[in-house]
PDB file of C-alpha atoms in Angstrom:
ATOM      1  CA  LEU A   1     170.941  15.556 178.996  1.00 45.00           C
ATOM      2  CA  ASN A   2     173.322  18.061 178.660  1.00 46.00           C
ATOM      3  CA  VAL A   3     171.379  19.963 175.739  1.00 42.00           C
ATOM      4  CA  VAL A   4     168.909  20.091 177.863  1.00 37.00           C
ATOM      5  CA  GLN A   5     170.993  20.759 180.842  1.00 45.00           C
ATOM      6  CA  ARG A   6     171.680  23.704 179.348  1.00 47.00           C
ATOM      7  CA  THR A   7     168.671  25.102 178.348  1.00 47.00           C
ATOM      8  CA  PHE A   8     167.325  24.793 181.540  1.00 40.00           C
ATOM      9  CA  SER A   9     170.808  26.465 183.399  1.00 53.00           C
ATOM     10  CA  GLU A  10     169.537  29.203 180.177  1.00 53.00           C
ATOM     11  CA  ILE A  11     166.538  29.757 181.209  1.00 43.00           C
ATOM     12  CA  PHE A  12     166.918  29.734 185.292  1.00 42.00           C
ATOM     13  CA  GLU A  13     169.564  32.414 184.707  1.00 55.00           C
ATOM     14  CA  ASN A  14     167.077  34.721 182.717  1.00 53.00           C
ATOM     15  CA  ALA A  15     164.409  34.475 184.501  1.00 46.00           C
ATOM     16  CA  LEU A  16     167.261  35.714 187.302  1.00 43.00           C
ATOM     17  CA  THR A  17     168.261  38.996 185.044  1.00 52.00           C
ATOM     18  CA  ASN A  18     164.772  40.026 184.436  1.00 50.00           C
ATOM     19  CA  ASN A  19     163.987  39.657 188.090  1.00 45.00           C
ATOM     20  CA  LYS A  20     166.435  42.156 188.797  1.00 45.00           C
ATOM     21  CA  SER A  21     165.930  43.910 186.270  1.00 49.00           C
ATOM     22  CA  ILE A  22     162.440  44.158 187.553  1.00 41.00           C
ATOM     23  CA  LEU A  23     163.376  44.644 190.921  1.00 40.00           C
ATOM     24  CA  GLU A  24     165.753  47.608 190.300  1.00 47.00           C
ATOM     25  CA  GLU A  25     163.174  49.190 187.997  1.00 46.00           C
ATOM     26  CA  VAL A  26     160.687  49.360 190.940  1.00 40.00           C
ATOM     27  CA  LEU A  27     163.455  50.317 193.508  1.00 43.00           C
ATOM     28  CA  ASP A  28     164.600  52.825 191.574  1.00 46.00           C
ATOM     29  CA  GLU A  29     160.888  54.332 190.758  1.00 44.00           C
ATOM     30  CA  ASP A  30     159.785  54.308 194.595  1.00 44.00           C
ATOM     31  CA  PHE A  31     163.222  56.567 195.289  1.00 42.00           C
ATOM     32  CA  LEU A  32     161.696  58.445 192.076  1.00 41.00           C
ATOM     33  CA  THR A  33     158.324  58.848 193.336  1.00 42.00           C
ATOM     34  CA  SER A  34     158.304  59.538 197.921  1.00 44.00           C
ATOM     35  CA  SER A  35     158.193  62.263 199.503  1.00 46.00           C
ATOM     36  CA  SER A  36     161.214  63.983 200.183  1.00 46.00           C
ATOM     37  CA  ASP A  37     160.087  65.423 203.985  1.00 51.00           C
ATOM     38  CA  GLU A  38     161.001  61.562 204.972  1.00 50.00           C
ATOM     39  CA  PRO A  39     164.044  60.386 205.361  1.00 49.00           C
ATOM     40  CA  LYS A  40     164.766  57.104 203.318  1.00 50.00           C
ATOM     41  CA  ASN A  41     167.454  54.420 204.052  1.00 52.00           C
ATOM     42  CA  LEU A  42     170.039  54.421 201.325  1.00 48.00           C
ATOM     43  CA  ASN A  43     168.733  50.642 200.000  1.00 49.00           C
ATOM     44  CA  HIS A  44     169.726  51.529 196.565  1.00 47.00           C
ATOM     45  CA  GLU A  45     172.442  52.677 194.681  1.00 48.00           C
ATOM     46  CA  ARG A  46     171.036  55.345 192.783  1.00 47.00           C
ATOM     47  CA  ASP A  47     169.996  57.037 196.462  1.00 76.00           C
ATOM     48  CA  PHE A  48     173.662  55.797 198.102  1.00 75.00           C
ATOM     49  CA  PHE A  49     175.622  58.263 193.944  1.00 78.00           C
ATOM     50  CA  ARG A  50     173.232  60.732 194.172  1.00 80.00           C
ATOM     51  CA  GLN A  51     173.734  61.582 198.292  1.00 81.00           C
ATOM     52  CA  ALA A  52     177.471  61.023 197.968  1.00 81.00           C
ATOM     53  CA  MET A  53     177.320  63.688 194.936  1.00 83.00           C
ATOM     54  CA  ARG A  54     175.287  66.134 197.832  1.00 83.00           C
ATOM     55  CA  VAL A  55     178.098  65.789 199.980  1.00 86.00           C
ATOM     56  CA  SER A  56     180.874  66.317 197.692  1.00 86.00           C
ATOM     57  CA  ALA A  57     178.945  69.597 195.642  1.00 86.00           C
ATOM     58  CA  TRP A  58     179.724  71.010 199.195  1.00 90.00           C
ATOM     59  CA  ASP A  59     183.707  70.859 198.265  1.00 91.00           C
ATOM     60  CA  GLN A  60     183.968  73.707 196.166  1.00 90.00           C
ATOM     61  CA  TYR A  61     182.877  76.275 199.649  1.00 92.00           C
ATOM     62  CA  VAL A  62     185.731  74.359 201.170  1.00 93.00           C
ATOM     63  CA  LEU A  63     188.408  75.206 198.037  1.00 93.00           C
ATOM     64  CA  VAL A  64     186.436  79.191 197.763  1.00 93.00           C
ATOM     65  CA  SER A  65     186.784  79.495 201.622  1.00 94.00           C
ATOM     66  CA  THR A  66     189.992  78.416 202.204  1.00 94.00           C
ATOM     67  CA  LEU A  67     191.881  80.524 199.025  1.00 93.00           C
ATOM     68  CA  CYS A  68     189.651  83.593 200.332  1.00 93.00           C
ATOM     69  CA  SER A  69     191.360  83.031 203.805  1.00 94.00           C
ATOM     70  CA  SER A  70     194.625  82.519 202.642  1.00 94.00           C
ATOM     71  CA  ILE A  71     194.686  85.428 201.245  1.00 93.00           C
ATOM     72  CA  GLY A  72     193.043  87.142 203.675  1.00 93.00           C
ATOM     73  CA  PHE A  73     195.745  85.840 206.094  1.00 94.00           C
ATOM     74  CA  ASN A  74     199.207  86.968 203.843  1.00 93.00           C
ATOM     75  CA  THR A  75     196.890  90.482 203.096  1.00 92.00           C
ATOM     76  CA  VAL A  76     196.922  91.126 207.544  1.00 92.00           C
ATOM     77  CA  GLN A  77     200.090  89.826 207.912  1.00 90.00           C
ATOM     78  CA  PHE A  78     202.795  91.189 204.585  1.00 89.00           C
ATOM     79  CA  TYR A  79     200.027  93.775 203.259  1.00 88.00           C
ATOM     80  CA  ASN A  80     202.545  97.445 203.096  1.00 86.00           C
ATOM     81  CA  LEU A  81     201.129 100.842 201.910  1.00 84.00           C
ATOM     82  CA  HIS A  82     202.680 102.074 198.154  1.00 80.00           C
ATOM     83  CA  ALA A  83     205.922 103.819 198.642  1.00 79.00           C
ATOM     84  CA  ASP A  84     204.437 106.583 197.690  1.00 78.00           C
ATOM     85  CA  HIS A  85     201.384 106.595 200.105  1.00 78.00           C
ATOM     86  CA  GLU A  86     204.083 106.300 202.985  1.00 80.00           C
ATOM     87  CA  GLY A  87     203.799 109.037 205.208  1.00 81.00           C
ATOM     88  CA  ILE A  88     199.895 110.019 204.358  1.00 78.00           C
ATOM     89  CA  PHE A  89     197.415 111.234 207.312  1.00 79.00           C
ATOM     90  CA  LEU A  90     194.906 109.040 205.020  1.00 78.00           C
ATOM     91  CA  PHE A  91     196.190 106.582 203.812  1.00 79.00           C
ATOM     92  CA  GLU A  92     198.116 105.257 206.965  1.00 83.00           C
ATOM     93  CA  LYS A  93     195.579 106.224 209.766  1.00 85.00           C
ATOM     94  CA  PHE A  94     192.450 104.926 207.280  1.00 87.00           C
ATOM     95  CA  VAL A  95     193.197 102.959 204.351  1.00 85.00           C
ATOM     96  CA  ALA A  96     195.549 100.648 205.128  1.00 88.00           C
ATOM     97  CA  PRO A  97     193.735  99.741 208.675  1.00 90.00           C
ATOM     98  CA  LEU A  98     190.857  99.836 206.516  1.00 91.00           C
ATOM     99  CA  ILE A  99     192.450  96.699 204.099  1.00 92.00           C
ATOM    100  CA  ARG A 100     193.808  94.383 207.300  1.00 93.00           C
ATOM    101  CA  THR A 101     189.829  95.012 208.956  1.00 94.00           C
ATOM    102  CA  THR A 102     188.574  94.129 205.432  1.00 94.00           C
ATOM    103  CA  ALA A 103     190.678  90.935 205.435  1.00 95.00           C
ATOM    104  CA  GLY A 104     190.994  89.797 208.427  1.00 95.00           C
ATOM    105  CA  ILE A 105     186.318  89.944 209.020  1.00 96.00           C
ATOM    106  CA  SER A 106     187.240  87.937 205.110  1.00 95.00           C
ATOM    107  CA  CYS A 107     189.507  85.363 206.974  1.00 96.00           C
ATOM    108  CA  LEU A 108     187.797  84.712 209.858  1.00 96.00           C
ATOM    109  CA  ASN A 109     184.171  84.320 207.439  1.00 96.00           C
ATOM    110  CA  GLY A 110     186.080  81.807 205.429  1.00 95.00           C
ATOM    111  CA  LEU A 111     187.456  79.969 208.231  1.00 96.00           C
ATOM    112  CA  TYR A 112     184.482  79.183 209.560  1.00 96.00           C
ATOM    113  CA  ALA A 113     182.987  77.976 206.396  1.00 96.00           C
ATOM    114  CA  THR A 114     185.961  76.370 205.974  1.00 95.00           C
ATOM    115  CA  MET A 115     185.545  73.961 208.940  1.00 95.00           C
ATOM    116  CA  VAL A 116     181.655  73.401 208.876  1.00 95.00           C
ATOM    117  CA  PHE A 117     181.563  72.456 205.548  1.00 95.00           C
ATOM    118  CA  SER A 118     184.818  70.293 205.550  1.00 94.00           C
ATOM    119  CA  VAL A 119     183.513  68.345 208.688  1.00 94.00           C
ATOM    120  CA  SER A 120     180.332  68.006 207.373  1.00 93.00           C
ATOM    121  CA  ILE A 121     182.447  66.359 204.043  1.00 92.00           C
ATOM    122  CA  LEU A 122     184.025  63.837 205.868  1.00 91.00           C
ATOM    123  CA  TYR A 123     181.079  62.491 208.266  1.00 92.00           C
ATOM    124  CA  GLY A 124     178.956  62.576 205.859  1.00 90.00           C
ATOM    125  CA  LYS A 125     181.065  60.015 203.502  1.00 89.00           C
ATOM    126  CA  THR A 126     182.118  58.160 206.031  1.00 90.00           C
ATOM    127  CA  ALA A 127     178.531  57.755 207.547  1.00 88.00           C
ATOM    128  CA  LEU A 128     177.489  56.774 204.131  1.00 86.00           C
ATOM    129  CA  GLY A 129     180.778  54.310 203.670  1.00 85.00           C
ATOM    130  CA  MET A 130     179.747  52.449 206.926  1.00 87.00           C
ATOM    131  CA  GLU A 131     176.338  52.138 206.307  1.00 82.00           C
ATOM    132  CA  LYS A 132     175.154  54.137 208.566  1.00 86.00           C
ATOM    133  CA  ASP A 133     171.783  55.251 206.518  1.00 83.00           C
ATOM    134  CA  PRO A 134     169.657  56.547 209.953  1.00 85.00           C
ATOM    135  CA  GLU A 135     172.735  58.208 211.880  1.00 88.00           C
ATOM    136  CA  TYR A 136     173.443  59.681 208.683  1.00 87.00           C
ATOM    137  CA  ASP A 137     170.057  61.633 208.200  1.00 87.00           C
ATOM    138  CA  ILE A 138     170.453  62.557 211.595  1.00 89.00           C
ATOM    139  CA  PHE A 139     173.157  64.122 211.082  1.00 91.00           C
ATOM    140  CA  LEU A 140     171.652  66.111 208.544  1.00 88.00           C
ATOM    141  CA  ASP A 141     169.139  67.174 210.318  1.00 89.00           C
ATOM    142  CA  ASN A 142     170.834  67.869 213.721  1.00 92.00           C
ATOM    143  CA  THR A 143     173.702  70.237 211.397  1.00 91.00           C
ATOM    144  CA  LEU A 144     171.231  72.147 209.371  1.00 89.00           C
ATOM    145  CA  LYS A 145     171.596  75.578 211.381  1.00 91.00           C
ATOM    146  CA  GLN A 146     175.951  75.233 210.772  1.00 93.00           C
ATOM    147  CA  ARG A 147     175.459  75.107 207.380  1.00 92.00           C
ATOM    148  CA  LYS A 148     172.799  77.742 206.541  1.00 90.00           C
ATOM    149  CA  GLN A 149     175.201  79.720 208.944  1.00 94.00           C
ATOM    150  CA  ALA A 150     178.402  78.454 207.259  1.00 94.00           C
ATOM    151  CA  PHE A 151     176.811  80.169 203.554  1.00 92.00           C
ATOM    152  CA  THR A 152     176.237  82.804 205.764  1.00 92.00           C
ATOM    153  CA  SER A 153     179.635  83.176 206.166  1.00 94.00           C
ATOM    154  CA  PHE A 154     181.380  82.087 202.665  1.00 94.00           C
ATOM    155  CA  SER A 155     178.704  84.413 201.364  1.00 91.00           C
ATOM    156  CA  ARG A 156     180.456  87.706 203.495  1.00 92.00           C
ATOM    157  CA  CYS A 157     183.799  85.872 203.050  1.00 94.00           C
ATOM    158  CA  LEU A 158     183.339  86.048 198.756  1.00 91.00           C
ATOM    159  CA  GLY A 159     181.798  90.383 199.120  1.00 89.00           C
ATOM    160  CA  LEU A 160     185.122  91.257 201.435  1.00 92.00           C
ATOM    161  CA  PHE A 161     187.384  89.620 199.364  1.00 92.00           C
ATOM    162  CA  ALA A 162     185.601  91.824 196.197  1.00 88.00           C
ATOM    163  CA  LEU A 163     186.108  94.737 198.369  1.00 88.00           C
ATOM    164  CA  LEU A 164     189.898  93.704 199.542  1.00 91.00           C
ATOM    165  CA  VAL A 165     190.613  93.556 195.985  1.00 88.00           C
ATOM    166  CA  VAL A 166     189.782  97.151 195.517  1.00 86.00           C
ATOM    167  CA  PHE A 167     190.760  98.106 198.077  1.00 86.00           C
ATOM    168  CA  VAL A 168     194.400  96.737 197.282  1.00 87.00           C
ATOM    169  CA  LEU A 169     194.021  98.272 193.706  1.00 83.00           C
ATOM    170  CA  SER A 170     192.890 101.505 194.816  1.00 81.00           C
ATOM    171  CA  GLU A 171     196.157 102.112 196.910  1.00 82.00           C
ATOM    172  CA  SER A 172     198.239 101.091 194.073  1.00 81.00           C
ATOM    173  CA  LEU A 173     197.266 103.655 192.233  1.00 77.00           C
ATOM    174  CA  PRO A 174     198.568 107.461 192.110  1.00 77.00           C
ATOM    175  CA  THR A 175     197.769 109.600 194.914  1.00 73.00           C
ATOM    176  CA  LYS A 176     195.031 112.288 193.378  1.00 75.00           C
ATOM    177  CA  ILE A 177     192.666 109.184 192.151  1.00 77.00           C
ATOM    178  CA  ALA A 178     193.457 106.200 194.372  1.00 73.00           C
ATOM    179  CA  PRO A 179     190.381 107.425 195.869  1.00 74.00           C
ATOM    180  CA  VAL A 180     187.990 108.352 192.785  1.00 79.00           C
ATOM    181  CA  ILE A 181     189.171 104.747 191.688  1.00 77.00           C
ATOM    182  CA  GLY A 182     188.696 103.608 194.633  1.00 77.00           C
ATOM    183  CA  ILE A 183     185.234 104.411 194.899  1.00 80.00           C
ATOM    184  CA  LEU A 184     183.601 103.804 191.169  1.00 82.00           C
ATOM    185  CA  LEU A 185     184.970  99.972 191.464  1.00 78.00           C
ATOM    186  CA  GLY A 186     184.077  99.474 194.363  1.00 76.00           C
ATOM    187  CA  GLY A 187     180.151 100.646 194.079  1.00 80.00           C
ATOM    188  CA  SER A 188     180.326  98.524 190.437  1.00 81.00           C
ATOM    189  CA  ALA A 189     181.661  96.060 192.411  1.00 77.00           C
ATOM    190  CA  VAL A 190     179.195  96.098 195.036  1.00 77.00           C
ATOM    191  CA  TYR A 191     176.135  96.558 192.159  1.00 81.00           C
ATOM    192  CA  VAL A 192     177.140  93.743 190.332  1.00 82.00           C
ATOM    193  CA  GLY A 193     178.127  91.167 192.762  1.00 79.00           C
ATOM    194  CA  PHE A 194     175.128  91.254 194.881  1.00 79.00           C
ATOM    195  CA  LYS A 195     172.401  91.573 191.805  1.00 82.00           C
ATOM    196  CA  ASP A 196     173.741  88.585 190.758  1.00 83.00           C
ATOM    197  CA  TRP A 197     174.447  86.817 193.606  1.00 80.00           C
ATOM    198  CA  GLU A 198     170.604  87.473 194.422  1.00 81.00           C
ATOM    199  CA  VAL A 199     169.152  86.202 191.110  1.00 85.00           C
ATOM    200  CA  LEU A 200     171.635  82.598 191.627  1.00 83.00           C
ATOM    201  CA  PHE A 201     170.357  82.890 195.192  1.00 77.00           C
ATOM    202  CA  ASP A 202     166.507  83.370 193.965  1.00 80.00           C
ATOM    203  CA  GLU A 203     167.259  81.195 191.174  1.00 80.00           C
ATOM    204  CA  ALA A 204     168.366  78.359 192.678  1.00 76.00           C
ATOM    205  CA  LYS A 205     165.678  77.994 195.585  1.00 72.00           C
ATOM    206  CA  PRO A 206     163.770  75.398 193.757  1.00 76.00           C
ATOM    207  CA  ILE A 207     166.586  72.840 194.363  1.00 70.00           C
ATOM    208  CA  PHE A 208     165.910  72.761 197.814  1.00 65.00           C
ATOM    209  CA  GLU A 209     161.911  73.760 197.947  1.00 63.00           C
ATOM    210  CA  ASN A 210     160.092  70.877 200.235  1.00 52.00           C
ATOM    211  CA  ARG A 211     163.329  69.732 201.928  1.00 50.00           C
ATOM    212  CA  ASN A 212     165.501  69.647 204.895  1.00 47.00           C
ATOM    213  CA  GLU A 213     167.578  72.193 203.623  1.00 44.00           C
TER     214      GLU A 213
END
């Protein structure tokens, strides 16, 4: 009798395991073949982790923007001309204000990007953790415009930060070669940076095709 009971128990457990595997395969197939334009409830583990990874990817925007903003703010507060350039009209009336202005604008753009993406991460993960799937979809849809503006601010922050590095480096050089080095470095940084950034941006477009963002 005990042998018969164990046999039936094993058959029952195997049947449950097989049904569970079949159900997971069906859910996986439904998720992979469903239209990306339609909002989906996060009713499966695979979907949940993909959405969580998507939200976590925004951490990189926050990290880089915070770094650039911090350096920009310190430059606005504490930047001083090189000792050899003090008292020279061009450096005191043009170069120094240009450096501080560039740093300030970079800082403000970085702060905006940091604010939008950090709040998006906070509320997005909160909705996922509380299983508020419809609210999660609504939140992402209604804040899409803000995230696009934040990405634009993030791009400006990086571009201005690159120019800031060029300006500070050029100003630290001897007076006779500072303008020449500044023009060469600035032109190269703008050309190479913009060209490669445009390539990366264009290549990333297929990732977001047929999606809300």
